[in-house]
Amino acid sequence: MKKVAIIMGSDSDLPVVEKGIAVLKEFNVPFEVHVFSAHRTPLEAREFTVNANANGFGVIIAAAGKAAHLAGNIAANTVLPVIGIPVKSSVLDGLDALLSTVQMPAGIPVATVAIDGAKNAALLALQILAVEDNTLYEKLKQSRAKDAENVLSKDKLINEKYKN
């Protein structure tokens, strides 16, 4: 199975990223977590990215706050799928990170999840890997079914509580 790379622009992004790490662990998907800055360590970020496919990665998740544009930097150096997580910061509530992640030029796509959306980034990475892995595909289907059951059970409780 291909690995998932999670790259943060700063270790301050870790509390957000940990939600995605938990998902990857839950599904027993191999991953690595790194801190590379698009602006402070551009050579290291590029080297990791250029070699990601050869090193067994199938998807790269890039999390950064402010207008760091880490996901775009990563995507410019690979044809592997890149998923950007805009991280909320004290400045502009993450809108700057969202715009710098989602507004990519034609030819360099970055899939973008919600601000602080690490769980969805990990799930999207799993869905991408599941295209070639039927076992993972079935696990994802079971997880969705379980989520639906949880919602319906809450619906039943609420309906019973407020029944007229």
Short mmCIF file of C-alpha atoms in Angstrom, two decimals:
data_model
loop_
_atom_site.label_atom_id
_atom_site.label_comp_id
_atom_site.label_asym_id
_atom_site.label_seq_id
_atom_site.Cartn_x
_atom_site.Cartn_y
_atom_site.Cartn_z
CA MET A 1 0.00 0.00 0.00
CA LYS A 2 1.19 3.50 -0.81
CA LYS A 3 1.97 5.84 2.08
CA VAL A 4 0.44 9.21 2.87
CA ALA A 5 2.75 12.14 3.51
CA ILE A 6 1.60 14.85 5.88
CA ILE A 7 3.64 18.02 5.66
CA MET A 8 3.11 20.94 8.02
CA GLY A 9 4.50 24.40 7.51
CA SER A 10 5.11 24.65 11.27
CA ASP A 11 4.84 22.40 14.30
CA SER A 12 2.14 24.81 15.51
CA ASP A 13 -0.10 23.12 12.91
CA LEU A 14 0.17 19.78 14.75
CA PRO A 15 -3.03 20.12 16.84
CA VAL A 16 -5.00 20.42 13.59
CA VAL A 17 -3.07 17.71 11.75
CA GLU A 18 -3.46 15.20 14.60
CA LYS A 19 -7.13 14.75 13.66
CA GLY A 20 -6.03 13.46 10.26
CA ILE A 21 -3.29 11.32 11.76
CA ALA A 22 -5.93 9.62 13.93
CA VAL A 23 -7.93 8.71 10.81
CA LEU A 24 -4.89 7.23 9.06
CA LYS A 25 -4.09 5.20 12.18
CA GLU A 26 -7.71 4.00 12.42
CA PHE A 27 -7.48 2.63 8.87
CA ASN A 28 -3.95 1.25 9.36
CA VAL A 29 -2.57 3.24 6.44
CA PRO A 30 1.17 3.96 6.53
CA PHE A 31 2.14 7.62 6.76
CA GLU A 32 4.94 10.00 7.60
CA VAL A 33 4.67 13.44 9.16
CA HIS A 34 7.17 16.22 8.41
CA VAL A 35 7.66 19.93 9.01
CA PHE A 36 8.83 21.75 5.89
CA SER A 37 8.25 25.43 5.24
CA ALA A 38 7.58 26.61 1.71
CA HIS A 39 9.55 29.75 2.53
CA ARG A 40 12.05 28.81 5.24
CA THR A 41 13.06 25.35 3.96
CA PRO A 42 12.15 25.43 0.27
CA LEU A 43 14.98 23.14 -0.82
CA GLU A 44 14.10 20.45 1.72
CA ALA A 45 10.40 20.69 0.86
CA ARG A 46 11.21 20.36 -2.84
CA GLU A 47 13.58 17.43 -2.33
CA PHE A 48 11.01 15.53 -0.28
CA THR A 49 8.29 16.22 -2.83
CA VAL A 50 10.31 15.41 -5.94
CA ASN A 51 11.24 12.03 -4.41
CA ALA A 52 7.85 11.25 -2.84
CA ASN A 53 6.64 8.88 -5.56
CA ALA A 54 9.93 6.94 -5.60
CA ASN A 55 9.75 6.73 -1.79
CA GLY A 56 6.35 5.01 -1.86
CA PHE A 57 3.95 7.87 -1.28
CA GLY A 58 0.62 8.00 -3.10
CA VAL A 59 -0.86 11.21 -1.69
CA ILE A 60 0.55 14.30 0.02
CA ILE A 61 -1.40 16.34 2.56
CA ALA A 62 -0.03 19.84 3.17
CA ALA A 63 -1.19 21.95 6.12
CA ALA A 64 -0.26 25.59 6.57
CA GLY A 65 -1.67 28.76 8.05
CA LYS A 66 -1.62 32.37 6.97
CA ALA A 67 -0.74 32.77 3.30
CA ALA A 68 2.14 30.29 3.41
CA HIS A 69 1.01 28.48 0.28
CA LEU A 70 2.69 25.18 1.22
CA ALA A 71 0.25 23.01 -0.72
CA GLY A 72 0.87 24.97 -3.93
CA ASN A 73 4.61 24.74 -3.44
CA ILE A 74 4.33 20.98 -2.96
CA ALA A 75 1.97 20.55 -5.94
CA ALA A 76 4.35 22.46 -8.21
CA ASN A 77 6.96 19.74 -7.65
CA THR A 78 4.94 16.54 -8.09
CA VAL A 79 2.12 14.98 -10.05
CA LEU A 80 0.95 13.06 -7.00
CA PRO A 81 -2.40 14.23 -5.61
CA VAL A 82 -1.94 17.06 -3.11
CA ILE A 83 -4.58 17.90 -0.52
CA GLY A 84 -4.28 21.27 1.18
CA ILE A 85 -5.45 21.99 4.70
CA PRO A 86 -5.76 25.73 5.32
CA VAL A 87 -5.01 26.24 9.01
CA LYS A 88 -6.78 28.91 11.02
CA SER A 89 -4.46 31.47 12.52
CA SER A 90 -4.92 34.57 14.61
CA VAL A 91 -4.85 36.61 11.41
CA LEU A 92 -7.98 36.65 9.22
CA ASP A 93 -9.37 33.47 10.86
CA GLY A 94 -7.78 31.26 8.18
CA LEU A 95 -9.32 33.03 5.19
CA ASP A 96 -5.85 33.95 3.92
CA ALA A 97 -4.75 30.30 4.17
CA LEU A 98 -7.91 29.13 2.45
CA LEU A 99 -7.49 31.50 -0.47
CA SER A 100 -3.79 30.75 -0.92
CA THR A 101 -4.59 27.02 -0.97
CA VAL A 102 -7.66 26.99 -3.18
CA GLN A 103 -6.65 29.63 -5.76
CA MET A 104 -4.20 27.59 -7.83
CA PRO A 105 -3.24 28.34 -11.42
CA ALA A 106 -4.44 26.01 -14.18
CA GLY A 107 -2.21 22.97 -14.46
CA ILE A 108 -1.20 22.75 -10.78
CA PRO A 109 -4.25 21.39 -8.92
CA VAL A 110 -4.58 21.23 -5.16
CA ALA A 111 -7.61 19.61 -3.59
CA THR A 112 -8.60 21.82 -0.67
CA VAL A 113 -10.59 20.91 2.41
CA ALA A 114 -12.19 23.21 4.96
CA ILE A 115 -10.18 25.41 7.29
CA ASP A 116 -8.72 23.04 9.91
CA GLY A 117 -10.27 20.12 7.96
CA ALA A 118 -7.58 17.51 8.65
CA LYS A 119 -10.08 14.68 9.17
CA ASN A 120 -11.55 15.22 5.70
CA ALA A 121 -8.06 15.58 4.21
CA ALA A 122 -7.13 12.16 5.60
CA LEU A 123 -10.41 10.63 4.40
CA LEU A 124 -9.89 12.08 0.92
CA ALA A 125 -6.34 10.67 0.88
CA LEU A 126 -7.78 7.27 1.80
CA GLN A 127 -10.37 7.53 -0.97
CA ILE A 128 -7.61 8.27 -3.47
CA LEU A 129 -5.62 5.25 -2.30
CA ALA A 130 -8.77 3.11 -2.32
CA VAL A 131 -9.00 3.44 -6.11
CA GLU A 132 -6.28 0.76 -6.22
CA ASP A 133 -7.01 -1.02 -2.93
CA ASN A 134 -10.31 -2.88 -2.60
CA THR A 135 -9.75 -3.71 1.07
CA LEU A 136 -9.39 -0.03 1.90
CA TYR A 137 -12.41 0.74 -0.29
CA GLU A 138 -14.54 -1.70 1.72
CA LYS A 139 -13.29 -0.28 5.03
CA LEU A 140 -14.31 3.20 3.89
CA LYS A 141 -17.76 1.95 2.88
CA GLN A 142 -18.17 0.32 6.31
CA SER A 143 -17.06 3.52 8.02
CA ARG A 144 -19.63 5.55 6.08
CA ALA A 145 -22.36 3.06 6.97
CA LYS A 146 -21.38 3.27 10.64
CA ASP A 147 -21.50 7.08 10.51
CA ALA A 148 -24.98 6.89 8.96
CA GLU A 149 -26.14 4.50 11.69
CA ASN A 150 -24.87 6.92 14.36
CA VAL A 151 -26.79 9.82 12.84
CA LEU A 152 -30.00 7.77 12.53
CA SER A 153 -29.70 6.61 16.14
CA LYS A 154 -29.37 10.25 17.27
CA ASP A 155 -32.38 11.12 15.10
CA LYS A 156 -34.40 8.43 16.83
CA LEU A 157 -33.45 9.71 20.30
CA ILE A 158 -34.33 13.30 19.40
CA ASN A 159 -37.64 12.25 17.85
CA GLU A 160 -38.58 10.27 20.96
CA LYS A 161 -37.58 13.11 23.28
CA TYR A 162 -39.67 15.73 21.48
CA LYS A 163 -42.58 13.62 20.35
CA ASN A 164 -45.98 15.35 20.75
#
